[in-house]
XYZ file of C-alpha atoms in Angstrom:
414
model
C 43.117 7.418 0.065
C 44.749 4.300 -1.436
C 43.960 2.004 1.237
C 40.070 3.377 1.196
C 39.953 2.684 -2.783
C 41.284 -0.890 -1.763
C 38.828 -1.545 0.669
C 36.148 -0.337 -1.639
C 37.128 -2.014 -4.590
C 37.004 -5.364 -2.950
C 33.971 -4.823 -1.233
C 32.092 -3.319 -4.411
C 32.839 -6.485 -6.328
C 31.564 -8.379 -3.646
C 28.231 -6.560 -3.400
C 27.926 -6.563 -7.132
C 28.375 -9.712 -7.807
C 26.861 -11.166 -4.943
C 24.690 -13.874 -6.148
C 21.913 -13.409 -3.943
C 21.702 -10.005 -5.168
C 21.769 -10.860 -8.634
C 19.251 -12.891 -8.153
C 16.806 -10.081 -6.151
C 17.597 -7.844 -8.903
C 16.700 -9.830 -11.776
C 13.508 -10.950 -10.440
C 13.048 -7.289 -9.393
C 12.983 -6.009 -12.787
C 11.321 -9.358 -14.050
C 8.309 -8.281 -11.952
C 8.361 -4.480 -12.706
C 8.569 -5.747 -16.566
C 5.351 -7.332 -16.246
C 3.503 -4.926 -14.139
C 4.209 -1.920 -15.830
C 2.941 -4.520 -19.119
C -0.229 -5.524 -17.734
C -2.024 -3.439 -19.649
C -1.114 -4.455 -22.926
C -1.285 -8.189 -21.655
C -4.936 -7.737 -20.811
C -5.731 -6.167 -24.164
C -3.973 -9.129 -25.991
C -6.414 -11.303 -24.341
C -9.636 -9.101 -24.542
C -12.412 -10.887 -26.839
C -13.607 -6.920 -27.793
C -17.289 -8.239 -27.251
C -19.401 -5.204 -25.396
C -21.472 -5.902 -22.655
C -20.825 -9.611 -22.537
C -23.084 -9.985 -25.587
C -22.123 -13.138 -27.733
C -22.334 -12.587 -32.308
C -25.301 -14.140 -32.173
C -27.001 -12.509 -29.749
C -26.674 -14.786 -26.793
C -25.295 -13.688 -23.250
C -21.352 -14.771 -22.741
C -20.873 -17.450 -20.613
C -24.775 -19.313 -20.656
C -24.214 -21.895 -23.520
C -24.763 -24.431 -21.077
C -27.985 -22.684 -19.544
C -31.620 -24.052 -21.098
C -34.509 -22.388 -20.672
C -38.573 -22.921 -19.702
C -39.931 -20.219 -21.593
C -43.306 -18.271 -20.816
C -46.293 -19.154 -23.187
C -47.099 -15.379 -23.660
C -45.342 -15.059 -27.451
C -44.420 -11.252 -27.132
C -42.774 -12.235 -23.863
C -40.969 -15.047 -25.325
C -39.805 -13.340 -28.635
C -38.204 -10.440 -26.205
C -36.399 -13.094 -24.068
C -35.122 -14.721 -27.359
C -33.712 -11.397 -28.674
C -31.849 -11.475 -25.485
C -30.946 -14.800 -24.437
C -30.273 -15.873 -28.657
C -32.181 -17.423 -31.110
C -29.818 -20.816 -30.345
C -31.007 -20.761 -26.570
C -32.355 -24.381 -25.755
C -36.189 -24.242 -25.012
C -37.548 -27.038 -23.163
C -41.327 -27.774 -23.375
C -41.837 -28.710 -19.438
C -39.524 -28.225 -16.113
C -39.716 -32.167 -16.103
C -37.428 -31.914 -19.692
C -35.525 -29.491 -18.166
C -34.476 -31.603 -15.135
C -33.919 -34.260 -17.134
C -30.746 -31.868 -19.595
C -29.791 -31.127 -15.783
C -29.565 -34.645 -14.411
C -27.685 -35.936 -17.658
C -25.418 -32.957 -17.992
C -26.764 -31.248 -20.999
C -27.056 -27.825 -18.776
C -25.401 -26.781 -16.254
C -28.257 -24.641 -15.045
C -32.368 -23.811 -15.851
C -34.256 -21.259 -15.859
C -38.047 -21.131 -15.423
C -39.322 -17.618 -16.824
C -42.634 -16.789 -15.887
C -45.445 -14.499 -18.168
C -44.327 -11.893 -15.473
C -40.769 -11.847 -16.164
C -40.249 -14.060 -12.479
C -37.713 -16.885 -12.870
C -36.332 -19.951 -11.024
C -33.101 -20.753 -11.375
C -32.677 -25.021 -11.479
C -29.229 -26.392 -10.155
C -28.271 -30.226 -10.418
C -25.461 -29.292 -8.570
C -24.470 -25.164 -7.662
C -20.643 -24.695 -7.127
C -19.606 -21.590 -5.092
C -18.435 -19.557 -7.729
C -21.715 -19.596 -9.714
C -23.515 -16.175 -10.444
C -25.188 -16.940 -13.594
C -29.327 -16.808 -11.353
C -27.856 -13.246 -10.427
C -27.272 -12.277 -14.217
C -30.159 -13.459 -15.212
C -32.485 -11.680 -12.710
C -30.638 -8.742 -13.427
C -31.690 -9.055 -17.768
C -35.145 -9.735 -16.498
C -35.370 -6.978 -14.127
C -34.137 -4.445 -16.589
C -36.673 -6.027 -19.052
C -39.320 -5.838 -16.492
C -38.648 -2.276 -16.244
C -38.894 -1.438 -19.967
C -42.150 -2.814 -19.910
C -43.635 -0.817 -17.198
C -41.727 1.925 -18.675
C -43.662 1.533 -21.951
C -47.118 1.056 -19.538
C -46.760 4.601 -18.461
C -45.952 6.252 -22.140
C -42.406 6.299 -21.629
C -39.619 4.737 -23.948
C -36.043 3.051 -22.808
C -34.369 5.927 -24.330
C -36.320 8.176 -21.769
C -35.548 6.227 -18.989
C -32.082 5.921 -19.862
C -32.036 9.242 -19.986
C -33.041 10.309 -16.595
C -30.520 7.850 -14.835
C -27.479 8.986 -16.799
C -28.590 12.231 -15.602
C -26.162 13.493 -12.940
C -25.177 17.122 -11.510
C -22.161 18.508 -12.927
C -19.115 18.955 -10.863
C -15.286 19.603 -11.206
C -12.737 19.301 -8.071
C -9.205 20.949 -7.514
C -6.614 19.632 -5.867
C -4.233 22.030 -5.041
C -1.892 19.343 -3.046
C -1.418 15.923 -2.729
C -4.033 13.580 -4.363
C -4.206 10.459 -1.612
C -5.944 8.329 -3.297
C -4.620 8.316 -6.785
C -0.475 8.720 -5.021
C -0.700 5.867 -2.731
C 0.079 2.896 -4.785
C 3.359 4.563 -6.583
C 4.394 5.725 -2.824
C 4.246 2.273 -1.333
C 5.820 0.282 -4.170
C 8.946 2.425 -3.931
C 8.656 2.364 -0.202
C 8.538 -1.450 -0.843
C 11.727 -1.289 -2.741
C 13.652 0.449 0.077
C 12.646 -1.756 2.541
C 14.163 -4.747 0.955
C 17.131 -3.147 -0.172
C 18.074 -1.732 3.298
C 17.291 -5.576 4.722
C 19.339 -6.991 2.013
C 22.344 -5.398 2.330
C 22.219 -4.202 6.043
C 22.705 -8.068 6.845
C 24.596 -8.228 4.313
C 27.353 -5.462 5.823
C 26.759 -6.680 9.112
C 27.586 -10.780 8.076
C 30.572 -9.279 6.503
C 32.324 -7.838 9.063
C 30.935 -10.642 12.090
C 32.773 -13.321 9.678
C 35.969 -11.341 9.522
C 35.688 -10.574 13.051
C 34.816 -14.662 13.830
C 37.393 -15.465 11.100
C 40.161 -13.202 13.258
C 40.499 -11.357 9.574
C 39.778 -8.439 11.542
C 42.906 -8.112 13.364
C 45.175 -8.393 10.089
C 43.024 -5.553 8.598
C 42.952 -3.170 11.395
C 46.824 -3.695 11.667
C 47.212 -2.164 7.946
C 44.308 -0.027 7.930
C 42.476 2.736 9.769
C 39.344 1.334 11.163
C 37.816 4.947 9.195
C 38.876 3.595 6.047
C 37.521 0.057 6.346
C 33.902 1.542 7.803
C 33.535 3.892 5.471
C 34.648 1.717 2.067
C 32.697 -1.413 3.044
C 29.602 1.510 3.748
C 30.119 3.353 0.170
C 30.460 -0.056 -1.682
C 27.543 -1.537 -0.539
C 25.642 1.649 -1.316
C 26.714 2.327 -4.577
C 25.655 -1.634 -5.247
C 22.853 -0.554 -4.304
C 22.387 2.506 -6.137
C 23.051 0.442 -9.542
C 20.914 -2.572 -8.660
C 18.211 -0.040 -7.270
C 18.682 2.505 -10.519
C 18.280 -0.289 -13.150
C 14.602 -1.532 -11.420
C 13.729 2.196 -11.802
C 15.386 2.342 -15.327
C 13.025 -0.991 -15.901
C 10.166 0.058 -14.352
C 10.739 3.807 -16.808
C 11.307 2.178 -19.949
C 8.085 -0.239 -19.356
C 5.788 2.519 -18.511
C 6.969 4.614 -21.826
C 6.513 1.206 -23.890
C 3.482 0.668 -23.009
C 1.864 4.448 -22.204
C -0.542 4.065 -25.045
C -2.359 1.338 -23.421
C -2.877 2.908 -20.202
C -6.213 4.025 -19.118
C -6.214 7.948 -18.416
C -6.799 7.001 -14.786
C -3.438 5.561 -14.165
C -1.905 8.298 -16.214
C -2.828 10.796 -14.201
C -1.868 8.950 -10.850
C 1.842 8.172 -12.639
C 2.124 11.946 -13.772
C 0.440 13.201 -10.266
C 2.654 10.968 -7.951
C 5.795 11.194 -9.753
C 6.396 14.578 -9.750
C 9.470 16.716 -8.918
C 9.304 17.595 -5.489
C 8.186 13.993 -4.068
C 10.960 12.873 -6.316
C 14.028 14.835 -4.475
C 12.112 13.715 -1.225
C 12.443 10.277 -1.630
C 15.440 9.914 -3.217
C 17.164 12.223 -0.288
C 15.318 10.401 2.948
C 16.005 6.690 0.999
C 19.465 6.937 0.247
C 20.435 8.836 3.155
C 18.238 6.659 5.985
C 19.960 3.766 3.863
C 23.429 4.891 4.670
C 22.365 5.258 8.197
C 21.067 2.244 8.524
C 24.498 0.486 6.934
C 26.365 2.170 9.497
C 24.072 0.712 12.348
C 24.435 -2.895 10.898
C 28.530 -2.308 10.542
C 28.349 -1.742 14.346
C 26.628 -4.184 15.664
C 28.583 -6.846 13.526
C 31.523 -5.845 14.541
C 30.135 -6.269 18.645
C 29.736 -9.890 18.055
C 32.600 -12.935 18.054
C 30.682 -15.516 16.756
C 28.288 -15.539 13.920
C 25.554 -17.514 15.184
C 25.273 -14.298 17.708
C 24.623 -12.051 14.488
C 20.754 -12.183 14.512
C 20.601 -11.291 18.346
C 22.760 -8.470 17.768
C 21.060 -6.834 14.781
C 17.774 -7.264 16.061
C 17.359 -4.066 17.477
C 18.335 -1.995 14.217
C 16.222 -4.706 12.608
C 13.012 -3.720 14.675
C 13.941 -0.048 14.012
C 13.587 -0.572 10.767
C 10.400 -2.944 10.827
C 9.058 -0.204 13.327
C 9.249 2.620 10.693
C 7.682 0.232 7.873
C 4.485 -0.065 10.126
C 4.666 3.502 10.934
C 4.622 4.279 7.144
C 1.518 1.916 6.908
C -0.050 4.044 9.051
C 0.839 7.133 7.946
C -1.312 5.937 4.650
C -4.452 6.196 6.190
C -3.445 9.412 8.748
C -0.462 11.323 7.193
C -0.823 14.403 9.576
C -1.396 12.305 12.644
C 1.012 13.728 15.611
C 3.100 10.136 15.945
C 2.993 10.246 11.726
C 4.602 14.050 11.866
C 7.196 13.011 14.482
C 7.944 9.830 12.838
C 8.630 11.517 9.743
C 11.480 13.812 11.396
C 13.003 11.160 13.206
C 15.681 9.522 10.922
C 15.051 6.329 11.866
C 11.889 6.452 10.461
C 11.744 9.185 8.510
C 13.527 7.193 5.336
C 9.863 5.242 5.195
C 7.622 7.944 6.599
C 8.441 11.436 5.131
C 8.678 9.977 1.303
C 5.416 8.279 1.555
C 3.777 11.258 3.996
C 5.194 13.339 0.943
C 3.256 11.717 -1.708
C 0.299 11.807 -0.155
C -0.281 15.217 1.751
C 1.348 18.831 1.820
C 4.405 18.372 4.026
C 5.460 21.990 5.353
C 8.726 22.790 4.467
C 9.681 23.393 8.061
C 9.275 19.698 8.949
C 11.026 19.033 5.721
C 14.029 20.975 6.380
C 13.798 19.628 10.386
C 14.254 16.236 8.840
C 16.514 16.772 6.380
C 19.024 18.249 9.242
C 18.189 15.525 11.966
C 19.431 12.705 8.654
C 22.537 14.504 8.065
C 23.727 14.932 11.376
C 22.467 11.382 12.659
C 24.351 9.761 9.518
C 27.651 11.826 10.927
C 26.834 11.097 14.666
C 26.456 7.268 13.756
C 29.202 7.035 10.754
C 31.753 8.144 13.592
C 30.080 6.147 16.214
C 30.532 2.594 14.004
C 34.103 3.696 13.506
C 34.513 3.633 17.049
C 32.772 0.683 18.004
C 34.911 -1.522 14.872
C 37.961 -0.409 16.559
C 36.466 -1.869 20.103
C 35.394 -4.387 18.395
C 38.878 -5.331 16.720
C 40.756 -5.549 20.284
C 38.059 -7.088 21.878
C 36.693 -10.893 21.751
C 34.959 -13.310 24.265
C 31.160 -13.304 25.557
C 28.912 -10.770 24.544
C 28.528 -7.074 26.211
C 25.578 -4.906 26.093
C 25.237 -2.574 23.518
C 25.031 0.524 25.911
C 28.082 -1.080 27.382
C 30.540 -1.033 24.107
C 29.183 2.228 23.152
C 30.361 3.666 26.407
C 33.707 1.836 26.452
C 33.849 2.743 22.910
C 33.802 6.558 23.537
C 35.839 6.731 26.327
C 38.970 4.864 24.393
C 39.008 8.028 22.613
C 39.744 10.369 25.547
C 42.366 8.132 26.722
């Protein structure tokens, strides 16, 4: 037990104070800060003007519009009430081209008795919308008036388009729609936690292995003891780094709850909720303890550590495999491959969380999965053990995986 705590100690330390990791974590929570803030940021910079209506009666964003205006007077007086009593009015389109060509305007409109307009461009950049506003004003102006034709008042027609048929739907599931952004953020935040200290495990034990550390260690420790303390420091690490975004991301959404709209309210309070939270925490941090077992293997198959990346790349596409997997299962959660992905541990740490959030996962499957983790975490927690004590006695050009396994297993029926 001492020599565990040893090992643990020393590689704790290292994990938590890691610079790199720090680093990650800080900008982590940085980010979650603002997001969970961006309410409250908008509303600091909201003008609180309705309807992009200006004080004085002018439309936001067309001071630097001028107008032809139609000789009919009633026409005209509505169009000022709209556009402002400040609008420019030019007396001929040769006037307005003029304000164009100089730079007075930066656009002119040509308004017809009939409510049809041109819109006049000196020059028309790509982001410009301002013709589409203002046929949009006319035509709703244009409708009044034919509205008023036929006996009928705005209010009236307002009236009959705001009618709609009243309806109510029950979910008695998952939501999809309104889950799917919490799922994937946190399935986000596994997936570069499980890169970042995967490598980080495996680079660890490759250098002491390229370093010839390895053979003091194994000589004064069990091989069990060294696995399995470099494997619980790096996940507590985790766990604290990991807990504080969450604690961050928490605190930010409590802050600033009162500027929510109800919308995201009721995706936070629909997503979050007790069951999906058990779910992911169980298929993350146990997937993520599988996965630090399979990158304490392969680094300790290597002698070099420019042969690290080779040797890790197939947990790496593993993993990769089960975030595209996940990606899919957002858009077809009960999808065969989607169900069997979600039971198979290597996957099921991004799949069954996420397929969790979103749909009704029988508890069958659940349970299935649940088993397959535990027993693949053992299977593989014994396996690295084995394959670090190959590894220790063993140095020179590299073997194929299915090669150390085997060689690994059978040194302990000898």
């Amino acid at each position: 037990m001492r020599d565990f705590l040893t090992v643990f100690q020393y590689e704790f330390k290292i994990q938590l104070l890691k610079r790199a990791a720090i680093v990650t974590m800080v900008v982590t929570m940085l980010i979650m800060a603002v997001v969970t803030s961006l309410p409250r940021i908008i509303s600091l910079f909201d003008s609180g003007e309705p309807g992009g209506q200006q004080a004085d009666g002018g439309i936001s964003g067309f001071e630097k519009a001028g107008y032809l205006l139609p000789e009919d007077e009633q026409t005209r007086l509505a169009l000022l009430a709209v556009l402002g009593s400040e609008a420019p009015g030019y007396a001929d389109r040769a006037a307005l081209e003029k304000a164009l060509a100089d730079k007075d305007i930066e656009v002119g409109f040509v308004v017809a008795d009939d409510l049809s307009y041109e819109a006049v461009y000196q020059d028309r950049s790509m982001t410009e919308q301002r013709d589409q506003i203002m046929g949009d004003i006319l035509t709703a102006m244009k409708k009044e008036r034919m509205l008023l034709e036929h006996g009928l008042s705005g209010e009236d027609y307002a009236a009959i388009e705001a009618a709609r048929a009243q309806g109510t739907t029950t979910i008695l599931g998952q939501d999809s729609t309104s889950n799917y952004a919490i799922t994937f953020l946190l399935l986000l935040l596994v997936y570069f936690i499980v890169l970042m200290y995967g490598s980080s495990v495996s680079s660890v034990i490759a250098r002491e292995k390229d370093s010839r550390t390895m053979e003091i260690l194994i000589t004064s420790t069990r091989p069990t003891k060294l696995i399995i303390g470099k494997v619980a420091a790096s996940g507590l690490a985790a766990l604290i780094q990991f807990g504080l975004v969450i604690l961050v991301s928490y605190l930010g959404i409590q802050f600033n709850k009162s500027t929510y709209p109800p919308e995201v309210l009721m995706m936070i309070s629909g997503t979050i909720t007790p069951g999906y939270m058990w779910s992911y925490a169980f298929f993350s941090f146990f997937g993520f303890i599988l996965y630090l077992f399979l990158y304490a293997a392969l680094g300790s198959t290597v002698s070099k550590m420019e042969d690290l990346a080779s040797a890790t790349g197939l947990v790496q596409f593993l993993f990769i495999a089960g975030y595209l997997l996940a990606t899919f299962a957002a858009q077809m959660p009960n999808s065969a491959v989607v169900v069997v992905g979600s039971i198979i541990p290597f996957t099921s740490i991004m799949v069954m969380p996420i397929r969790f959030g979103l749909v009704t996962v029988p508890w069958v499957e659940v349970v299935a999965a649940g088993v397959l983790m535990l027993a693949f975490v053992a299977f593989f927690a014994y396996l690295s053990i084995k394959i670090y004590r190959w590894g220790s006695l063993n140095y020179g050009n590299k073997t194929k995986l299915t090669r150390i396994v085997r060689e690994a297993l059978r040194r302990e029926h000898r």
